[in-house]
CSV table of C-alpha atoms in Angstrom, one decimal:
chain,number,residue,atom,x,y,z
A,1,HIS,CA,9.5,11.6,9.4
A,2,LEU,CA,7.7,12.0,6.0
A,3,LEU,CA,8.0,9.6,3.6
A,4,TYR,CA,6.2,9.9,0.3
A,5,SER,CA,7.6,7.8,-3.0
A,6,ASP,CA,8.1,9.8,-5.8
A,7,ALA,CA,7.9,8.1,-9.8
A,8,ALA,CA,7.6,10.9,-12.1
A,9,SER,CA,10.1,10.6,-15.4
A,10,ASN,CA,13.4,9.5,-14.2
A,11,ASN,CA,11.8,10.1,-10.2
A,12,CYS,CA,12.2,7.6,-9.1
A,13,PHE,CA,12.3,8.3,-5.4
A,14,VAL,CA,11.9,7.9,-2.0
A,15,ARG,CA,12.6,10.6,0.2
A,16,ALA,CA,11.9,11.5,4.2
A,17,PHE,CA,11.0,15.5,5.2
A,18,ASN,CA,12.3,15.8,8.4
A,19,ARG,CA,10.1,18.4,10.1
A,20,THR,CA,12.1,18.3,13.6
A,21,ASN,CA,13.5,21.3,14.5
A,22,SER,CA,16.9,19.1,14.8
A,23,LEU,CA,19.6,17.5,12.2
A,24,ALA,CA,17.6,12.7,11.9
A,25,THR,CA,19.1,10.6,10.2
A,26,LEU,CA,17.0,7.4,8.8
A,27,PHE,CA,18.0,4.8,6.2
A,28,GLY,CA,22.0,5.9,6.9
A,29,VAL,CA,21.4,9.5,5.6
A,30,SER,CA,21.2,12.4,7.4
A,31,ILE,CA,18.4,15.1,6.9
A,32,ASN,CA,19.1,18.6,8.5
A,33,PRO,CA,16.3,20.2,10.4
A,34,MET,CA,13.1,20.9,7.7
A,35,LYS,CA,14.7,19.6,4.9
A,36,VAL,CA,13.6,16.7,2.0
A,37,SER,CA,16.2,14.0,1.3
A,38,THR,CA,16.3,10.8,-1.4
A,39,VAL,CA,16.9,7.6,1.5
A,40,ALA,CA,15.7,5.0,-2.0
A,41,GLY,CA,16.8,5.5,-5.9
A,42,ASN,CA,19.2,7.5,-7.9
A,43,PHE,CA,18.6,10.9,-10.3
A,44,PHE,CA,21.4,9.5,-12.0
A,45,ALA,CA,20.2,5.5,-12.3
A,46,GLY,CA,16.6,7.2,-13.0
A,47,CYS,CA,13.6,4.7,-13.4
A,48,ALA,CA,15.0,1.6,-14.7
A,49,THR,CA,15.2,-2.4,-13.7
A,50,PHE,CA,15.8,-2.9,-9.7
A,51,SER,CA,19.8,-2.8,-9.4
A,52,GLY,CA,22.0,-2.4,-5.7
A,53,SER,CA,21.6,-4.9,-4.0
A,54,GLY,CA,23.6,-5.4,-0.7
A,55,GLY,CA,24.6,-1.7,-1.3
A,56,ALA,CA,23.1,1.4,0.0
A,57,ALA,CA,19.8,2.0,-1.4
A,58,THR,CA,20.5,5.9,-2.4
A,59,ASN,CA,23.1,4.1,-5.1
A,60,ALA,CA,19.8,1.4,-6.4
A,61,SER,CA,17.7,1.8,-9.9
A,62,LEU,CA,14.0,1.9,-8.5
A,63,ARG,CA,11.3,1.2,-11.3
A,64,ASN,CA,8.4,1.8,-9.8
A,65,PRO,CA,7.6,3.1,-5.9
A,66,GLU,CA,4.7,2.8,-5.2
A,67,GLY,CA,3.7,1.8,-1.6
A,68,ILE,CA,6.2,2.2,1.7
A,69,ALA,CA,5.9,1.4,4.9
A,70,THR,CA,8.5,1.8,8.1
A,71,ASP,CA,7.9,-1.5,10.6
A,72,GLY,CA,9.9,1.9,13.0
A,73,THR,CA,13.5,0.4,12.4
A,74,ASN,CA,13.0,-0.4,7.9
A,75,LEU,CA,11.9,1.0,5.4
A,76,PHE,CA,9.8,-1.7,2.9
A,77,ILE,CA,9.3,-0.4,-0.7
A,78,ALA,CA,6.2,-2.3,-3.3
A,79,ASP,CA,8.6,-2.0,-6.5
A,80,SER,CA,5.4,-1.8,-9.0
A,81,ILE,CA,7.0,-2.5,-12.4
A,82,ASP,CA,9.8,-4.9,-10.9
A,83,ASP,CA,7.2,-6.6,-9.3
A,84,CYS,CA,8.5,-7.1,-6.4
A,85,ILE,CA,8.8,-6.0,-2.4
A,86,LEU,CA,12.1,-4.0,-1.5
A,87,LYS,CA,14.0,-3.7,2.0
A,88,VAL,CA,15.7,-0.9,3.1
A,89,ASP,CA,17.6,-1.3,6.8
A,90,SER,CA,18.0,1.7,9.7
A,91,GLY,CA,21.9,1.8,8.4
A,92,GLY,CA,20.9,2.3,4.1
A,93,LEU,CA,21.6,-0.9,2.1
A,94,ILE,CA,19.1,-2.4,0.2
A,95,SER,CA,17.9,-5.9,-0.7
A,96,SER,CA,15.4,-7.3,-2.5
A,97,TYR,CA,12.7,-9.0,0.5
A,98,ILE,CA,9.9,-10.8,-1.2
A,99,GLY,CA,9.3,-11.6,-4.7
A,100,THR,CA,12.2,-11.7,-7.7
A,101,CYS,CA,12.5,-8.3,-9.2
A,102,GLY,CA,12.1,-8.4,-12.8
A,103,VAL,CA,10.1,-11.7,-12.2
A,104,GLY,CA,6.4,-10.8,-12.3
A,105,GLY,CA,4.0,-13.9,-12.2
A,106,TYR,CA,2.2,-15.7,-9.1
A,107,ALA,CA,3.6,-18.2,-6.7
A,108,GLU,CA,2.2,-19.1,-3.4
A,109,GLY,CA,3.5,-21.1,-0.3
A,110,PRO,CA,7.4,-20.3,1.0
A,111,ILE,CA,8.4,-16.3,1.4
A,112,SER,CA,11.9,-16.9,0.0
A,113,SER,CA,10.4,-18.5,-3.6
A,114,ALA,CA,6.8,-15.9,-3.9
A,115,VAL,CA,5.7,-14.7,-7.0
A,116,LEU,CA,4.5,-10.9,-7.4
A,117,ASN,CA,2.7,-8.8,-9.9
A,118,ASP,CA,2.1,-5.5,-9.7
A,119,PRO,CA,2.8,-5.0,-5.9
A,120,THR,CA,1.2,-1.6,-5.0
A,121,SER,CA,0.1,-1.0,-1.4
A,122,ILE,CA,2.5,-2.4,1.9
A,123,LEU,CA,0.4,-2.5,5.4
A,124,PHE,CA,2.4,-4.1,8.8
A,125,ASP,CA,-0.9,-6.0,10.5
A,126,PRO,CA,-1.7,-4.5,13.8
A,127,ALA,CA,-3.3,-7.2,14.6
A,128,TYR,CA,0.9,-8.7,14.7
A,129,PRO,CA,3.0,-5.9,16.7
A,130,GLY,CA,6.2,-6.2,16.6
A,131,THR,CA,5.8,-10.5,14.2
A,132,GLY,CA,7.1,-8.1,10.6
A,133,ASN,CA,3.4,-9.6,9.1
A,134,MET,CA,1.9,-7.8,6.7
A,135,PHE,CA,-0.7,-7.0,3.9
A,136,PHE,CA,0.4,-6.7,0.3
A,137,THR,CA,-1.8,-5.5,-3.3
A,138,ASP,CA,-1.0,-7.4,-6.3
A,139,GLN,CA,-3.1,-8.3,-9.2
A,140,THR,CA,-3.2,-10.5,-11.8
A,141,ASN,CA,-2.4,-9.4,-16.1
A,142,SER,CA,-5.9,-10.3,-16.7
A,143,GLY,CA,-8.4,-7.4,-13.9
A,144,THR,CA,-8.0,-9.1,-10.8
A,145,ALA,CA,-7.1,-7.4,-7.7
A,146,ARG,CA,-5.4,-9.5,-5.0
A,147,ILE,CA,-4.7,-8.7,-1.3
A,148,ARG,CA,-2.1,-11.0,0.3
A,149,TYR,CA,-0.5,-11.9,3.8
A,150,ALA,CA,2.8,-12.5,4.5
A,151,ASN,CA,2.9,-14.1,7.7
A,152,PHE,CA,6.8,-13.7,9.5
A,153,SER,CA,6.2,-14.9,12.0
A,154,GLY,CA,6.4,-18.8,14.1
A,155,SER,CA,2.2,-19.6,14.6
A,156,ALA,CA,-0.2,-20.0,11.8
A,157,VAL,CA,-2.5,-16.9,10.8
A,158,ASN,CA,-6.4,-16.8,10.0
A,159,ILE,CA,-7.5,-14.1,8.2
A,160,ALA,CA,-11.1,-14.0,7.1
A,161,GLY,CA,-10.7,-17.5,7.0
A,162,SER,CA,-7.8,-18.0,5.1
A,163,ASN,CA,-5.0,-19.8,7.3
A,164,VAL,CA,-1.6,-18.6,6.3
A,165,ASN,CA,1.1,-20.7,7.1
A,166,PRO,CA,4.5,-19.7,9.1
A,167,ASN,CA,7.0,-18.1,6.9
A,168,SER,CA,4.1,-18.2,4.3
A,169,VAL,CA,2.7,-15.7,1.8
A,170,ASN,CA,-1.1,-16.0,0.9
A,171,THR,CA,-4.2,-14.6,-0.9
A,172,ILE,CA,-6.5,-13.1,1.4
A,173,PHE,CA,-9.0,-12.0,-0.9
A,174,ALA,CA,-9.2,-11.4,-4.9
A,175,GLU,CA,-11.6,-9.4,-6.5
A,176,ALA,CA,-13.0,-9.9,-10.0
A,177,GLY,CA,-13.2,-7.0,-12.8
A,178,THR,CA,-10.6,-4.0,-10.3
A,179,PRO,CA,-6.4,-3.5,-12.1
A,180,ARG,CA,-5.7,-2.2,-9.2
A,181,PHE,CA,-6.4,-1.8,-4.9
A,182,TYR,CA,-4.1,0.4,-3.9
A,183,GLY,CA,-4.4,1.3,-0.8
A,184,LEU,CA,-4.5,-0.6,2.6
A,185,ALA,CA,-5.5,0.1,6.2
A,186,ALA,CA,-6.4,-1.5,9.1
A,187,PHE,CA,-8.2,-0.8,12.5
A,188,GLY,CA,-9.3,-3.4,14.8
A,189,ASN,CA,-12.2,-6.4,12.8
A,190,GLN,CA,-11.4,-4.6,10.2
A,191,LEU,CA,-9.6,-4.6,6.7
A,192,CYS,CA,-10.3,-1.7,4.2
A,193,TYR,CA,-9.0,-1.3,0.4
A,194,SER,CA,-9.7,1.4,-2.5
A,195,SER,CA,-10.0,0.9,-6.1
A,196,GLY,CA,-10.2,2.8,-8.5
A,197,HIS,CA,-6.8,4.2,-9.1
A,198,THR,CA,-6.4,3.4,-13.3
A,199,ASN,CA,-9.8,2.1,-14.0
A,200,GLY,CA,-10.9,5.7,-15.9
A,201,VAL,CA,-14.0,7.2,-14.9
A,202,ASN,CA,-15.8,5.3,-15.2
A,203,GLY,CA,-14.4,2.2,-13.0
A,204,TRP,CA,-15.2,1.3,-9.5
A,205,HIS,CA,-13.9,4.8,-7.3
A,206,ASN,CA,-14.5,3.5,-4.0
A,207,VAL,CA,-13.0,1.9,-0.6
A,208,THR,CA,-14.8,-1.3,0.8
A,209,CYS,CA,-14.4,-2.4,4.9
A,210,ARG,CA,-13.9,-6.3,5.3
A,211,ASP,CA,-14.4,-7.8,9.2
A,212,ARG,CA,-11.5,-9.5,8.9
A,213,SER,CA,-12.8,-12.2,11.9
A,214,SER,CA,-15.6,-13.5,9.9
A,215,GLY,CA,-14.7,-16.8,7.3
A,216,LEU,CA,-16.6,-15.1,5.3
A,217,ALA,CA,-15.0,-11.9,5.1
A,218,PRO,CA,-18.7,-9.2,5.1
A,219,VAL,CA,-18.7,-6.0,3.8
A,220,THR,CA,-18.6,-4.1,6.6
A,221,LEU,CA,-18.9,0.2,4.6
A,222,ARG,CA,-19.1,0.8,1.4
A,223,VAL,CA,-17.5,4.5,0.6
A,224,GLY,CA,-18.2,5.7,-3.2
A,225,SER,CA,-20.6,4.0,-5.0
A,226,ASN,CA,-21.0,0.0,-5.5
A,227,GLN,CA,-19.3,-2.2,-8.7
A,228,GLY,CA,-22.0,-1.7,-11.7
A,229,ASP,CA,-23.7,2.1,-10.7
A,230,LEU,CA,-24.1,3.9,-13.8
A,231,MET,CA,-21.8,7.4,-12.4
A,232,SER,CA,-18.9,6.0,-10.4
A,233,SER,CA,-16.5,8.9,-10.6
A,234,GLY,CA,-16.9,12.6,-9.4
A,235,GLY,CA,-16.8,15.1,-6.7
A,236,PRO,CA,-18.3,17.2,-4.8
A,237,LEU,CA,-19.7,21.7,-6.7
A,238,ASN,CA,-19.8,23.1,-3.1
A,239,PHE,CA,-20.6,21.0,-0.5
A,240,GLU,CA,-23.0,18.3,-0.9
A,241,GLN,CA,-21.1,15.8,-0.4
A,242,GLU,CA,-20.5,16.6,3.5
A,243,GLY,CA,-22.8,14.7,6.1
A,244,ILE,CA,-24.1,12.6,3.8
A,245,ASP,CA,-24.2,8.2,3.7
A,246,ALA,CA,-21.1,7.2,3.0
A,247,LEU,CA,-22.6,4.6,-0.2
A,248,GLN,CA,-23.9,8.1,-1.5
A,249,SER,CA,-20.8,10.0,-2.0
A,250,LEU,CA,-18.4,10.4,-4.9
A,251,LEU,CA,-15.3,9.4,-4.5
A,252,ASN,CA,-12.0,10.6,-7.6
A,253,LYS,CA,-8.7,8.1,-7.8
A,254,PRO,CA,-8.6,6.9,-4.1
A,255,GLY,CA,-5.2,6.0,-2.9
A,256,GLY,CA,-3.9,6.4,0.4
A,257,MET,CA,-5.9,5.3,3.7
A,258,GLY,CA,-4.9,6.0,7.4
A,259,PHE,CA,-7.2,4.9,11.2
A,260,ASP,CA,-7.1,7.3,13.5
A,261,SER,CA,-7.0,6.8,17.2
A,262,GLN,CA,-10.8,6.6,17.1
A,263,GLY,CA,-11.4,3.7,14.7
A,264,ASP,CA,-12.0,7.2,12.3
A,265,LEU,CA,-11.2,6.4,8.2
A,266,TYR,CA,-9.3,8.9,6.2
A,267,ILE,CA,-9.1,8.0,2.3
A,268,LEU,CA,-7.0,10.2,0.9
A,269,GLU,CA,-8.9,11.6,-3.0
A,270,ARG,CA,-6.5,12.2,-5.9
A,271,ASN,CA,-8.1,13.2,-8.1
A,272,ASN,CA,-10.3,15.8,-6.0
A,273,SER,CA,-7.3,16.8,-3.8
A,274,LEU,CA,-9.4,15.7,-0.5
A,275,ILE,CA,-9.0,14.3,2.8
A,276,ARG,CA,-12.0,12.6,2.9
A,277,LYS,CA,-13.6,11.0,7.1
A,278,VAL,CA,-15.8,8.8,7.7
A,279,LYS,CA,-16.6,8.8,10.8
A,280,ARG,CA,-16.4,5.7,12.8
A,281,TRP,CA,-19.1,2.7,11.2
A,282,TYR,CA,-18.4,-0.9,13.1
């Protein structure tokens, strides 16, 4: 099955595509074979402040659903303008999960009292399967992007030198001068993030990967331009971008990312309508 979010005018939905040849039920919604159905959000409610907690997700209003993730049973939605992460359970009921919807800001500590600001991406930590531990991105209003970590397990987790206590949220990495991190991906000791999504032509349109096992979180890969380069974004005119070193490449609005089972990285490049592949480098 394929899940995707839509935040176009008055169309704040999360939808599911049943790619099989049989009827499927996803998050309480029956979907016919090879058909698409809405699993969260409601056209008549439009794009509005989240409402409908505890009820059917298809009756709820969403403000701006961006990042989505599933743990195999439940659906999680980063509702960015509402400053919260939502949960849709297997039966299709929706509720606030992290943060208070409609209240933006910044607060670390217990998950129940964490405060978010414009969350955009969610990634379950593959190093701790089955715990519900997740990375998510958010940002300040003054141009600092953050990667934060929610630890739902019963033991402390250390990532790149940052200790996250049980049932707590902590920032593990922040970068000033970057209005937004958008995509997240992890494999082995690699943690990667994309930036430049809303920065315009002169933004840092790149992907950075760091070693999460090191306290200094050293950069292991940069795809696209370095911060401060005069030429920051671009696209291929022919095949000149094929087979070159990752740092010599140009990206334009890199977004979602993912690793395959071999550890190769795939990057969705929105403004160039491409999927770029970086062969395993570590």
